[in-house]
Short mmCIF file of C-alpha atoms in Angstrom, two decimals:
data_model
loop_
_atom_site.label_atom_id
_atom_site.label_comp_id
_atom_site.label_asym_id
_atom_site.label_seq_id
_atom_site.Cartn_x
_atom_site.Cartn_y
_atom_site.Cartn_z
CA MET A 1 -24.59 -55.30 -172.55
CA PRO A 2 -27.04 -58.16 -170.72
CA GLY A 3 -25.07 -57.49 -167.60
CA LYS A 4 -26.54 -53.77 -168.09
CA THR A 5 -29.57 -55.03 -168.06
CA ILE A 6 -29.90 -56.94 -165.17
CA GLY A 7 -28.80 -54.30 -163.22
CA ASN A 8 -31.38 -51.99 -164.45
CA ALA A 9 -33.80 -54.78 -164.01
CA LEU A 10 -32.67 -55.65 -160.50
CA LEU A 11 -33.20 -51.47 -160.01
CA LEU A 12 -36.58 -51.69 -161.18
CA VAL A 13 -37.41 -54.38 -158.79
CA LEU A 14 -35.84 -52.52 -155.85
CA THR A 15 -37.55 -49.40 -156.81
CA LEU A 16 -40.58 -50.95 -157.30
CA CYS A 17 -40.39 -53.17 -153.65
CA ILE A 18 -39.22 -49.32 -151.86
CA ALA A 19 -42.79 -47.81 -153.41
CA CYS A 20 -45.54 -50.83 -152.51
CA MET A 21 -43.26 -50.62 -149.30
CA TRP A 22 -44.08 -46.76 -148.93
CA ALA A 23 -47.45 -47.09 -150.22
CA PHE A 24 -48.14 -50.01 -147.73
CA PRO A 25 -50.18 -47.91 -144.96
CA ILE A 26 -52.17 -46.69 -147.76
CA TYR A 27 -53.15 -49.97 -149.02
CA TRP A 28 -53.32 -51.26 -145.28
CA ALA A 29 -55.79 -49.00 -143.88
CA ILE A 30 -58.22 -49.20 -146.95
CA VAL A 31 -57.84 -52.78 -146.40
CA THR A 32 -58.22 -52.52 -143.09
CA SER A 33 -61.57 -50.36 -143.29
CA ILE A 34 -63.48 -53.21 -145.81
CA LYS A 35 -63.28 -55.71 -143.02
CA PRO A 36 -65.12 -56.43 -140.30
CA GLU A 37 -64.13 -55.29 -137.19
CA GLN A 38 -63.42 -58.31 -135.65
CA GLU A 39 -61.52 -60.14 -138.91
CA VAL A 40 -58.83 -57.05 -137.83
CA VAL A 41 -58.00 -57.54 -134.19
CA SER A 42 -58.38 -61.12 -134.84
CA LYS A 43 -55.81 -61.80 -137.55
CA THR A 44 -53.18 -60.37 -140.03
CA THR A 45 -55.41 -60.71 -142.76
CA PHE A 46 -53.78 -59.13 -146.19
CA ILE A 47 -57.43 -59.55 -148.23
CA PRO A 48 -60.42 -60.02 -146.39
CA ASP A 49 -61.99 -63.04 -146.18
CA VAL A 50 -65.21 -61.61 -146.76
CA PHE A 51 -65.67 -57.92 -148.03
CA ASN A 52 -67.91 -55.61 -145.53
CA PHE A 53 -68.79 -52.01 -145.69
CA SER A 54 -69.99 -52.02 -142.40
CA ALA A 55 -67.63 -49.56 -140.90
CA TYR A 56 -68.19 -47.12 -144.05
CA TYR A 57 -72.07 -47.01 -143.23
CA PHE A 58 -71.21 -46.52 -139.45
CA ALA A 59 -69.08 -43.49 -140.28
CA LEU A 60 -71.80 -41.88 -142.89
CA PHE A 61 -74.99 -42.16 -140.40
CA ASN A 62 -73.93 -42.37 -137.17
CA THR A 63 -71.71 -40.13 -137.29
CA ASN A 64 -71.12 -35.78 -137.97
CA LEU A 65 -69.55 -36.76 -140.53
CA ALA A 66 -71.28 -35.13 -142.96
CA THR A 67 -71.97 -32.04 -141.54
CA TRP A 68 -68.11 -31.51 -141.44
CA TYR A 69 -67.52 -32.57 -145.26
CA MET A 70 -70.84 -29.78 -145.09
CA ASN A 71 -68.28 -27.50 -143.62
CA SER A 72 -65.22 -28.60 -145.02
CA ILE A 73 -66.49 -28.14 -148.62
CA VAL A 74 -67.92 -24.40 -148.49
CA THR A 75 -64.97 -23.43 -146.09
CA SER A 76 -61.97 -24.61 -148.72
CA VAL A 77 -64.09 -24.13 -151.75
CA THR A 78 -64.38 -20.08 -150.47
CA VAL A 79 -60.56 -19.23 -149.53
CA THR A 80 -60.09 -21.31 -153.20
CA ILE A 81 -61.35 -18.65 -154.59
CA VAL A 82 -61.24 -15.96 -152.91
CA VAL A 83 -57.27 -16.10 -153.02
CA ILE A 84 -57.38 -16.35 -156.12
CA VAL A 85 -59.32 -13.40 -157.17
CA ILE A 86 -57.77 -11.30 -154.63
CA SER A 87 -54.19 -12.17 -156.05
CA VAL A 88 -54.77 -12.52 -158.95
CA MET A 89 -56.56 -8.83 -158.94
CA CYS A 90 -52.97 -7.39 -156.96
CA ALA A 91 -50.32 -9.12 -158.66
CA TYR A 92 -51.98 -7.92 -162.04
CA ALA A 93 -51.79 -4.15 -160.06
CA LEU A 94 -48.13 -4.95 -159.17
CA SER A 95 -47.28 -5.95 -162.41
CA GLN A 96 -49.12 -3.98 -164.48
CA ILE A 97 -50.17 -0.26 -162.53
CA VAL A 98 -48.05 2.29 -161.94
CA PHE A 99 -49.24 3.90 -158.63
CA PRO A 100 -47.18 5.11 -155.42
CA GLY A 101 -45.99 2.24 -153.24
CA ARG A 102 -45.43 -0.74 -155.43
CA LYS A 103 -41.96 -1.83 -155.39
CA LEU A 104 -42.70 -1.20 -151.44
CA LEU A 105 -46.04 -3.15 -151.25
CA TYR A 106 -44.28 -5.72 -153.65
CA GLY A 107 -41.18 -5.76 -150.92
CA ILE A 108 -44.08 -6.35 -148.24
CA ILE A 109 -45.65 -9.32 -149.82
CA LEU A 110 -42.14 -11.13 -150.29
CA ALA A 111 -41.00 -10.29 -146.44
CA SER A 112 -44.15 -12.29 -145.51
CA PHE A 113 -42.97 -15.16 -146.00
CA MET A 114 -41.16 -15.46 -143.21
CA VAL A 115 -44.18 -14.39 -140.72
CA PRO A 116 -44.76 -18.52 -139.80
CA SER A 117 -48.67 -18.33 -139.89
CA GLN A 118 -48.73 -20.86 -136.95
CA ALA A 119 -47.42 -18.25 -134.72
CA LEU A 120 -49.96 -16.18 -135.86
CA VAL A 121 -52.39 -17.79 -134.19
CA VAL A 122 -52.76 -16.19 -130.73
CA SER A 123 -53.87 -12.61 -132.31
CA GLN A 124 -56.09 -14.06 -134.82
CA PHE A 125 -58.13 -16.22 -132.19
CA VAL A 126 -58.31 -12.84 -130.00
CA LEU A 127 -59.02 -10.97 -133.35
CA MET A 128 -61.58 -13.28 -134.36
CA HIS A 129 -63.06 -13.54 -131.06
CA ARG A 130 -63.67 -9.59 -131.43
CA LEU A 131 -65.43 -10.03 -134.83
CA GLY A 132 -67.64 -12.74 -133.15
CA LEU A 133 -67.11 -14.94 -135.29
CA ILE A 134 -65.33 -18.14 -133.84
CA ASN A 135 -67.36 -21.15 -134.63
CA THR A 136 -68.28 -19.93 -138.14
CA TRP A 137 -67.59 -20.15 -141.26
CA GLY A 138 -66.53 -16.72 -141.17
CA GLY A 139 -63.52 -17.53 -138.58
CA ILE A 140 -62.33 -20.65 -140.82
CA ILE A 141 -62.13 -18.71 -143.76
CA LEU A 142 -60.77 -15.04 -143.24
CA PRO A 143 -56.69 -16.26 -141.81
CA GLN A 144 -57.21 -18.76 -144.52
CA LEU A 145 -57.20 -16.31 -147.35
CA ILE A 146 -53.61 -14.11 -147.10
CA VAL A 147 -51.52 -16.42 -149.58
CA PRO A 148 -48.57 -14.29 -150.27
CA VAL A 149 -46.90 -16.79 -152.79
CA VAL A 150 -50.10 -16.74 -154.91
CA VAL A 151 -49.73 -13.19 -155.35
CA ILE A 152 -45.73 -13.42 -156.47
CA VAL A 153 -46.83 -16.73 -159.09
CA TYR A 154 -49.37 -14.52 -160.49
CA LYS A 155 -46.94 -11.37 -161.18
CA GLN A 156 -43.97 -13.20 -162.80
CA PHE A 157 -46.26 -14.85 -165.11
CA PHE A 158 -48.11 -11.49 -165.57
CA ASP A 159 -44.52 -9.77 -165.99
CA SER A 160 -43.89 -12.50 -168.43
CA VAL A 161 -46.78 -10.75 -171.45
CA PRO A 162 -45.48 -8.92 -174.09
CA LYS A 163 -46.30 -5.33 -173.44
CA GLU A 164 -48.08 -4.52 -176.85
CA LEU A 165 -51.45 -6.34 -176.17
CA ARG A 166 -52.20 -4.81 -172.80
CA GLU A 167 -51.65 -1.34 -175.48
CA ALA A 168 -53.60 -3.02 -177.84
CA ALA A 169 -56.60 -3.48 -175.55
CA LYS A 170 -56.63 -0.04 -173.67
CA LEU A 171 -56.65 1.61 -177.29
CA ASP A 172 -59.80 -0.75 -178.04
CA GLY A 173 -61.08 0.82 -174.83
CA CYS A 174 -60.74 -2.30 -172.18
CA GLY A 175 -60.86 -0.67 -169.19
CA GLU A 176 -58.26 -2.67 -166.63
CA PHE A 177 -60.91 -5.08 -164.94
CA GLN A 178 -61.89 -6.21 -168.31
CA ILE A 179 -57.68 -6.31 -169.28
CA LEU A 180 -57.33 -8.94 -166.66
CA PHE A 181 -60.30 -11.00 -166.38
CA LYS A 182 -60.71 -10.79 -170.38
CA LEU A 183 -57.07 -11.15 -171.50
CA TYR A 184 -54.38 -11.80 -169.43
CA LEU A 185 -56.18 -14.63 -166.58
CA PRO A 186 -57.04 -16.16 -169.85
CA LEU A 187 -53.87 -16.63 -170.97
CA ASN A 188 -53.24 -17.66 -167.84
CA TRP A 189 -55.73 -20.27 -167.19
CA GLY A 190 -53.38 -23.75 -167.26
CA ILE A 191 -51.98 -21.69 -163.99
CA THR A 192 -54.81 -20.66 -162.37
CA THR A 193 -56.24 -24.59 -162.38
CA ALA A 194 -52.79 -25.42 -160.52
CA LEU A 195 -53.41 -22.92 -158.28
CA ALA A 196 -56.88 -23.49 -157.26
CA ILE A 197 -56.55 -26.74 -156.82
CA ILE A 198 -53.44 -26.58 -154.79
CA THR A 199 -54.68 -23.85 -152.99
CA TYR A 200 -57.93 -26.60 -152.55
CA ILE A 201 -55.63 -29.32 -151.39
CA MET A 202 -54.15 -27.00 -148.67
CA ALA A 203 -57.34 -26.08 -147.53
CA TRP A 204 -58.97 -29.00 -147.00
CA ASN A 205 -56.24 -30.27 -144.98
CA ALA A 206 -55.65 -27.09 -143.11
CA PHE A 207 -55.37 -28.86 -139.78
CA LEU A 208 -54.35 -26.10 -136.97
CA TRP A 209 -56.45 -23.49 -137.45
CA PRO A 210 -59.91 -25.07 -137.95
CA PHE A 211 -58.95 -26.66 -134.82
CA LEU A 212 -58.14 -23.41 -132.96
CA VAL A 213 -61.30 -21.80 -134.31
CA THR A 214 -64.82 -24.42 -133.80
CA SER A 215 -64.97 -25.51 -129.92
CA SER A 216 -68.52 -27.25 -131.33
CA GLU A 217 -68.88 -30.11 -133.19
CA ASP A 218 -71.11 -28.94 -135.49
CA MET A 219 -68.96 -26.09 -136.77
CA MET A 220 -65.77 -28.43 -137.19
CA THR A 221 -64.36 -29.41 -140.60
CA VAL A 222 -63.34 -32.77 -141.65
CA THR A 223 -59.84 -33.24 -140.77
CA VAL A 224 -60.26 -32.01 -137.17
CA GLY A 225 -63.80 -33.14 -137.06
CA ILE A 226 -62.12 -37.28 -137.77
CA THR A 227 -60.14 -36.69 -134.08
CA GLN A 228 -62.83 -36.85 -132.05
CA ILE A 229 -64.55 -40.01 -133.02
CA SER A 230 -63.72 -41.69 -130.27
CA ASP A 231 -65.70 -45.12 -128.51
CA ALA A 232 -65.71 -45.65 -124.97
CA PHE A 233 -65.29 -49.64 -126.01
CA GLY A 234 -61.54 -49.54 -126.65
CA VAL A 235 -60.61 -48.11 -130.65
CA LYS A 236 -62.32 -49.57 -133.10
CA TYR A 237 -59.91 -49.51 -136.07
CA ALA A 238 -62.13 -50.60 -139.15
CA ARG A 239 -64.01 -47.53 -138.30
CA ASP A 240 -61.55 -45.06 -138.20
CA MET A 241 -59.88 -46.28 -141.18
CA ALA A 242 -63.62 -45.52 -142.55
CA VAL A 243 -63.84 -42.46 -141.61
CA ALA A 244 -60.19 -41.69 -142.32
CA ILE A 245 -60.42 -42.80 -146.00
CA LEU A 246 -63.43 -40.56 -146.08
CA ALA A 247 -62.14 -37.16 -145.37
CA ALA A 248 -59.08 -38.41 -147.95
CA MET A 249 -61.00 -38.72 -150.92
CA PRO A 250 -62.05 -35.37 -151.79
CA VAL A 251 -58.43 -34.53 -151.57
CA ALA A 252 -57.26 -37.80 -153.27
CA VAL A 253 -59.23 -37.76 -156.50
CA ALA A 254 -58.68 -33.86 -156.32
CA TYR A 255 -54.87 -35.54 -156.47
CA LEU A 256 -55.56 -38.26 -159.05
CA LEU A 257 -57.69 -36.38 -162.08
CA PHE A 258 -55.38 -33.42 -161.45
CA GLN A 259 -51.58 -34.64 -160.81
CA LYS A 260 -49.90 -32.68 -163.60
CA ARG A 261 -51.18 -29.80 -162.51
CA VAL A 262 -50.84 -29.88 -159.01
CA THR A 263 -47.48 -30.95 -159.27
CA GLN A 264 -46.82 -27.98 -161.72
CA ALA A 265 -48.05 -25.70 -158.86
CA LEU A 266 -45.97 -27.11 -156.26
CA MET A 267 -42.56 -26.43 -158.57
CA LEU A 268 -44.10 -23.01 -159.16
CA SER A 269 -44.75 -21.69 -155.29
CA SER A 270 -41.51 -23.74 -154.35
CA GLY A 271 -39.92 -21.51 -157.07
CA ILE A 272 -38.70 -24.13 -159.91
CA LYS A 273 -40.56 -23.20 -163.15
CA GLY A 274 -42.11 -26.48 -163.70
CA MET B 1 -57.81 -3.50 -157.57
CA ILE B 2 -55.16 -4.36 -154.33
CA ALA B 3 -57.68 -2.89 -152.40
CA PRO B 4 -59.57 -6.30 -151.22
CA PHE B 5 -56.02 -8.21 -150.79
CA LEU B 6 -54.85 -5.02 -149.55
CA THR B 7 -57.73 -5.39 -146.78
CA ALA B 8 -57.35 -8.48 -146.28
CA TYR B 9 -53.92 -8.24 -145.58
CA LEU B 10 -54.06 -5.21 -143.27
CA VAL B 11 -56.69 -7.70 -141.30
CA VAL B 12 -55.89 -11.31 -140.94
CA PHE B 13 -52.15 -10.76 -141.53
CA ALA B 14 -50.06 -7.26 -140.26
CA TYR B 15 -51.85 -6.22 -137.36
CA PRO B 16 -51.95 -10.08 -135.51
CA VAL B 17 -48.23 -9.60 -136.28
CA TYR B 18 -48.24 -6.42 -134.77
CA LYS B 19 -51.06 -7.87 -132.06
CA MET B 20 -48.23 -11.01 -131.40
CA PHE B 21 -45.92 -8.51 -130.89
CA ALA B 22 -48.21 -5.95 -128.72
CA LEU B 23 -49.76 -8.91 -126.39
CA SER B 24 -46.06 -10.43 -125.42
CA PHE B 25 -45.46 -7.77 -123.48
CA THR B 26 -48.74 -8.02 -121.55
CA ASP B 27 -50.54 -9.88 -119.02
CA ALA B 28 -53.59 -10.38 -120.94
CA PRO B 29 -55.58 -14.06 -120.46
CA LEU B 30 -56.56 -15.42 -123.87
CA ILE B 31 -59.22 -13.22 -124.29
CA GLY B 32 -59.71 -9.36 -122.56
CA VAL B 33 -57.19 -6.56 -122.03
CA GLY B 34 -54.25 -7.00 -119.45
CA GLN B 35 -51.31 -4.64 -117.89
CA TRP B 36 -48.03 -4.00 -119.31
CA VAL B 37 -45.37 -6.18 -117.85
CA GLY B 38 -42.51 -4.98 -120.44
CA PHE B 39 -40.73 -8.38 -120.71
CA GLY B 40 -41.79 -9.95 -117.70
CA ASN B 41 -43.46 -12.87 -119.91
CA TYR B 42 -39.64 -14.22 -121.65
CA VAL B 43 -38.28 -13.51 -118.33
CA LYS B 44 -41.01 -15.91 -117.00
CA LEU B 45 -40.50 -18.20 -120.02
CA PHE B 46 -36.10 -18.22 -119.55
CA GLY B 47 -36.75 -19.04 -116.48
CA GLN B 48 -39.00 -21.95 -117.06
CA LYS B 49 -38.29 -25.72 -117.76
CA LEU B 50 -40.79 -26.88 -119.85
CA PHE B 51 -39.26 -23.87 -122.46
CA TYR B 52 -36.52 -25.41 -122.25
CA THR B 53 -37.49 -28.85 -123.33
CA SER B 54 -39.99 -27.93 -126.11
CA VAL B 55 -36.90 -25.60 -127.41
CA TRP B 56 -34.49 -28.93 -127.41
CA ASN B 57 -37.39 -31.30 -128.71
CA THR B 58 -37.70 -28.66 -131.71
CA GLY B 59 -34.66 -28.88 -132.68
CA TYR B 60 -34.34 -32.92 -132.25
CA PHE B 61 -37.14 -33.12 -134.34
CA VAL B 62 -35.16 -30.94 -137.58
CA LEU B 63 -32.63 -32.93 -136.28
CA LEU B 64 -34.17 -36.10 -136.97
CA THR B 65 -36.39 -34.99 -140.13
CA VAL B 66 -33.95 -32.23 -141.91
CA ILE B 67 -31.60 -34.48 -143.73
CA PRO B 68 -32.83 -37.82 -143.30
CA ASN B 69 -36.19 -36.25 -145.41
CA THR B 70 -33.54 -34.64 -148.23
CA LEU B 71 -31.55 -37.65 -148.72
CA ILE B 72 -34.27 -40.24 -149.27
CA GLY B 73 -35.79 -37.56 -151.38
CA LEU B 74 -32.47 -37.84 -153.23
CA GLY B 75 -32.11 -40.95 -153.43
CA LEU B 76 -35.75 -42.11 -154.39
CA ALA B 77 -35.73 -39.57 -157.01
CA LEU B 78 -32.00 -41.47 -158.20
CA MET B 79 -33.89 -44.14 -158.64
CA VAL B 80 -37.52 -43.11 -159.69
CA VAL B 81 -36.14 -40.45 -163.08
CA ARG B 82 -34.20 -43.96 -164.58
CA LEU B 83 -38.14 -45.40 -165.04
CA LYS B 84 -39.43 -44.70 -167.84
CA GLY B 85 -43.22 -43.70 -168.97
CA TRP B 86 -46.25 -44.93 -167.01
CA LEU B 87 -44.39 -47.12 -164.68
CA GLN B 88 -42.54 -43.45 -163.77
CA SER B 89 -45.79 -42.57 -163.61
CA LEU B 90 -46.91 -45.00 -161.41
CA ILE B 91 -44.27 -45.26 -159.10
CA LEU B 92 -44.36 -41.48 -158.18
CA VAL B 93 -47.93 -41.35 -157.60
CA LEU B 94 -46.91 -44.24 -154.96
CA PHE B 95 -43.85 -42.26 -153.49
CA PHE B 96 -46.48 -38.81 -153.52
CA ILE B 97 -49.91 -39.86 -152.48
CA PRO B 98 -49.04 -39.36 -148.49
CA TYR B 99 -48.13 -35.81 -149.37
CA ILE B 100 -51.59 -34.64 -150.26
CA LEU B 101 -53.31 -36.31 -146.99
CA PRO B 102 -54.54 -34.13 -144.12
CA VAL B 103 -52.97 -34.96 -141.41
CA SER B 104 -55.04 -36.37 -139.21
CA VAL B 105 -55.35 -38.60 -141.80
CA VAL B 106 -51.90 -39.65 -141.16
CA THR B 107 -51.64 -40.34 -137.94
CA GLN B 108 -55.20 -42.03 -137.85
CA ILE B 109 -52.68 -44.18 -140.50
CA TRP B 110 -49.75 -44.95 -138.84
CA GLN B 111 -51.48 -44.84 -134.46
CA TRP B 112 -52.85 -48.36 -136.01
CA VAL B 113 -50.17 -49.86 -138.21
CA LEU B 114 -47.96 -48.65 -134.91
CA ASP B 115 -50.77 -50.12 -132.16
CA GLN B 116 -49.34 -52.03 -129.68
CA GLN B 117 -51.08 -55.43 -130.22
CA PHE B 118 -52.58 -54.95 -133.69
CA GLY B 119 -50.45 -52.79 -135.58
CA ILE B 120 -48.66 -54.27 -138.37
CA ALA B 121 -45.69 -52.64 -137.86
CA GLN B 122 -45.12 -54.35 -134.54
CA TYR B 123 -43.77 -57.95 -135.98
CA ILE B 124 -40.92 -56.13 -137.91
CA ILE B 125 -40.62 -53.88 -134.00
CA GLU B 126 -40.47 -57.32 -132.33
CA PHE B 127 -38.26 -58.75 -134.79
CA PHE B 128 -36.02 -56.30 -134.27
CA THR B 129 -35.72 -55.29 -130.47
CA GLY B 130 -37.52 -58.63 -129.32
CA LYS B 131 -40.51 -57.16 -127.73
CA ARG B 132 -43.73 -54.97 -128.91
CA ILE B 133 -43.79 -51.54 -128.01
CA SER B 134 -46.47 -48.95 -127.43
CA VAL B 135 -43.91 -46.70 -129.25
CA PHE B 136 -45.77 -43.23 -128.27
CA ARG B 137 -45.68 -43.47 -124.95
CA ASP B 138 -42.54 -44.75 -124.98
CA PRO B 139 -40.28 -41.62 -124.73
CA VAL B 140 -37.44 -42.53 -126.46
CA TRP B 141 -38.99 -44.11 -128.87
CA ALA B 142 -41.94 -41.28 -128.91
CA MET B 143 -39.79 -38.70 -131.29
CA PRO B 144 -38.45 -41.13 -133.40
CA MET B 145 -41.50 -42.30 -134.55
CA VAL B 146 -43.25 -38.88 -135.10
CA ALA B 147 -39.90 -37.93 -136.93
CA LEU B 148 -40.42 -40.82 -139.17
CA VAL B 149 -44.11 -40.53 -140.02
CA THR B 150 -43.03 -37.05 -140.95
CA VAL B 151 -40.61 -38.18 -143.31
CA TRP B 152 -43.45 -40.66 -145.31
CA TRP B 153 -46.22 -38.09 -145.54
CA THR B 154 -43.90 -35.31 -146.67
CA ASN B 155 -41.50 -37.04 -148.43
CA GLY B 156 -42.89 -36.74 -151.47
CA PHE B 157 -42.41 -33.04 -152.73
CA ASN B 158 -39.15 -33.71 -152.35
CA LEU B 159 -38.76 -36.42 -154.20
CA LEU B 160 -40.63 -33.86 -157.08
CA LEU B 161 -38.72 -31.43 -156.67
CA PHE B 162 -35.23 -33.64 -156.76
CA ILE B 163 -36.68 -34.90 -159.88
CA ALA B 164 -37.73 -32.00 -161.85
CA GLY B 165 -33.68 -31.06 -161.48
CA LEU B 166 -32.56 -34.43 -162.33
CA ARG B 167 -34.02 -33.49 -165.23
CA ASN B 168 -33.10 -30.38 -165.83
CA ILE B 169 -29.66 -32.24 -165.98
CA PRO B 170 -28.73 -32.20 -169.97
CA GLN B 171 -28.41 -35.81 -170.68
CA ASP B 172 -25.55 -34.92 -173.33
CA TYR B 173 -23.23 -34.75 -170.25
CA TYR B 174 -23.88 -38.02 -169.42
CA GLU B 175 -23.06 -39.64 -172.46
CA ALA B 176 -20.11 -37.56 -173.21
CA ALA B 177 -18.88 -38.66 -169.17
CA MET B 178 -19.56 -42.71 -170.22
CA LEU B 179 -17.62 -42.50 -173.66
CA ASP B 180 -14.58 -40.71 -171.83
CA GLY B 181 -15.47 -44.75 -170.44
CA ALA B 182 -16.38 -42.74 -165.93
CA THR B 183 -17.85 -45.05 -163.63
CA ARG B 184 -21.69 -44.20 -162.55
CA LEU B 185 -20.36 -43.11 -159.07
CA GLN B 186 -17.99 -41.00 -161.33
CA CYS B 187 -20.98 -39.79 -163.05
CA PHE B 188 -22.45 -39.18 -160.26
CA ARG B 189 -19.90 -36.91 -158.41
CA ARG B 190 -18.45 -35.17 -160.76
CA ILE B 191 -22.36 -34.48 -163.25
CA THR B 192 -25.03 -35.19 -160.83
CA TRP B 193 -24.03 -33.94 -157.35
CA PRO B 194 -23.19 -30.83 -158.30
CA LEU B 195 -25.77 -29.68 -160.56
CA ILE B 196 -28.16 -31.13 -158.04
CA TRP B 197 -26.62 -29.06 -155.09
CA PRO B 198 -28.99 -25.94 -156.14
CA VAL B 199 -32.43 -28.03 -155.58
CA THR B 200 -30.41 -30.28 -152.40
CA ALA B 201 -30.25 -26.12 -151.12
CA LEU B 202 -33.81 -25.81 -151.61
CA VAL B 203 -35.06 -28.58 -150.10
CA LEU B 204 -33.37 -28.30 -146.81
CA THR B 205 -34.08 -24.72 -146.60
CA LEU B 206 -37.59 -25.44 -147.28
CA GLN B 207 -37.63 -28.69 -144.87
CA LEU B 208 -35.50 -26.55 -141.97
CA ILE B 209 -38.24 -24.07 -141.35
CA LEU B 210 -41.51 -26.22 -142.30
CA GLN B 211 -40.27 -28.40 -139.49
CA LEU B 212 -39.43 -26.03 -137.19
CA LYS B 213 -43.27 -25.83 -136.75
CA ILE B 214 -43.60 -28.62 -136.27
CA PHE B 215 -47.37 -29.30 -133.96
CA ASP B 216 -50.37 -30.76 -136.02
CA GLN B 217 -48.00 -34.93 -135.51
CA VAL B 218 -47.19 -34.23 -132.06
CA TYR B 219 -50.45 -33.04 -131.27
CA LEU B 220 -52.50 -35.49 -132.62
CA MET B 221 -49.94 -38.88 -131.76
CA THR B 222 -48.43 -38.15 -128.34
CA GLU B 223 -50.21 -34.91 -127.36
CA GLY B 224 -46.26 -33.27 -126.24
CA GLY B 225 -46.14 -36.84 -124.16
CA PRO B 226 -44.93 -38.99 -122.95
CA PHE B 227 -42.92 -36.97 -119.79
CA ASN B 228 -42.83 -34.30 -122.45
CA SER B 229 -40.58 -36.30 -124.82
CA THR B 230 -42.55 -34.84 -128.01
CA TYR B 231 -42.87 -31.25 -126.69
CA VAL B 232 -42.53 -28.71 -129.02
CA LEU B 233 -42.51 -24.87 -129.12
CA LEU B 234 -46.15 -23.92 -130.63
CA GLN B 235 -47.70 -27.16 -128.81
CA LEU B 236 -46.19 -24.28 -125.66
CA VAL B 237 -48.38 -21.64 -127.42
CA TYR B 238 -50.85 -23.12 -127.40
CA ARG B 239 -51.13 -24.61 -123.93
CA GLU B 240 -49.95 -21.27 -122.48
CA ALA B 241 -52.89 -19.37 -124.54
CA PHE B 242 -55.34 -22.30 -125.07
CA ARG B 243 -55.14 -24.23 -122.31
CA LEU B 244 -53.67 -21.80 -119.56
CA ASN B 245 -55.40 -18.89 -120.42
CA HIS B 246 -52.55 -17.27 -120.84
CA GLY B 247 -52.58 -14.65 -124.24
CA GLY B 248 -49.34 -13.11 -123.25
CA VAL B 249 -47.31 -15.74 -122.46
CA GLY B 250 -48.54 -17.84 -125.73
CA SER B 251 -47.50 -14.66 -127.48
CA ALA B 252 -44.22 -14.08 -126.51
CA VAL B 253 -43.64 -18.44 -126.74
CA ALA B 254 -45.02 -17.42 -130.76
CA VAL B 255 -42.60 -14.02 -131.47
CA MET B 256 -39.83 -16.59 -129.69
CA LEU B 257 -40.87 -19.08 -132.33
CA PHE B 258 -40.80 -16.30 -135.37
CA LEU B 259 -37.39 -14.91 -133.96
CA ILE B 260 -35.89 -18.27 -134.46
CA ILE B 261 -36.99 -18.36 -138.12
CA VAL B 262 -36.46 -15.14 -139.27
CA VAL B 263 -32.68 -15.87 -137.90
CA VAL B 264 -32.47 -19.69 -139.03
CA SER B 265 -33.35 -18.23 -142.77
CA VAL B 266 -31.41 -15.26 -142.87
CA LEU B 267 -28.57 -17.39 -141.53
CA GLN B 268 -29.21 -20.33 -143.97
CA TYR B 269 -29.07 -17.36 -146.57
CA GLN B 270 -25.90 -16.15 -146.83
CA LEU B 271 -24.55 -19.33 -145.84
CA LEU B 272 -25.86 -20.61 -149.24
CA ARG B 273 -24.71 -17.50 -150.85
CA VAL B 274 -21.20 -18.12 -149.66
CA ARG B 275 -21.47 -21.19 -150.77
CA GLY B 276 -22.86 -20.64 -154.00
CA ARG B 277 -19.76 -18.43 -155.01
#
């Protein structure tokens, strides 16, 4: 049917147009960042006349961006590793080991979905202050370590591993830690990478908590730090866009490399098995 | 084996939850101890105009984002799911990429796009209104624009859930319907919509709870202004606790937000269960 083909083609063009419009602000930010500052404000060019990387040069060498990068990398990598390790252990225990209060504990973890972490910032701040962790990496990291959904996803996967596997390993004299790290974790390696990447992206992107817990520019993470760049002589958009792009780079690259894993993790954590 | 998680849970989660309630009944400053004041902070809150403004604005923001975000997600998913192969992957990336950006990057990009003097979106605004508007300094425009940016930023996630839902619908249903001469609209109403409803409900639920917690975007784009037209609940927490040094009052606002979210979640759960029967 030719009518149907034309309809489909039109739909395709329409979808493409909307997608390009949707992504346009990002394109516009990239284009702006490689223009000289005066071209940014003098005319609207969709492709710059000359490619100019001075905004990137400025962002990298005349701001604290390097320090912020360092803080972001240390905190988000630590958060990712610790979240995965403590959650996987907890989930394994909840799923495989019988101990008193197991059901209750699982119920409590499920219920903590209801508590918005944003509502806890005041008391968490007071606590971090008492522990002397304001303006430290520890202060940024600690409150981000509790991610109930990671525990729950792992528990569901461990529940579906056949019981015989565990019994066989036990007969061979394996301890619980060995069973978990040598048997169960490798079995669920795909889920682990998925959850790790998404945890890393979330930790890198965290704003409210790092913003509250850091006041000195030396301790800020990238996402907080870039909001501090301002200029006494007015806004400089090429520079701001270069900074923004550099700040987004580590998550953008992680996403583009691991697209499938990212989407898989999001579906798992929202309750749709992917 | 549960010890590390449990320790972390008790220290940085359970204890702060308890502390949030405890603090809300005292006149404590941010750092330090305070006197027990019973429901004093709450009484104070209910007598404060800014509290009602924040509740109203949070509600307004939820209204502006939740349903549009869900509908746009479904609409886009219906378009994207029909495509095939690399083209579908490419378009999906274009729609999804804003979602993984940090909030401060998103707000910087949009502040530039919407800049009153040089922003490229001003061509569109000028076309419709006849003049350039400094959207984040205009009490009428500020909140809708924050909502627009939020929808742009978060829609990729909804799109993803809808696409997963649509892919789960067996193709034979459509083939059978087509054989019976059903139109596209009939297919959508009789097959797609009922089968996609659970995902729709899920997206609505997630959105509602997420958007009640709005803070970052407003803070970065408008700081609650102009004339408090974008002041939201979490901003009130921030102001009371971290700006005015009223840890007690700040906690009281946090408790209110917590209660609102619990009530909304429970109500929605009940509602969905009724619809599901």
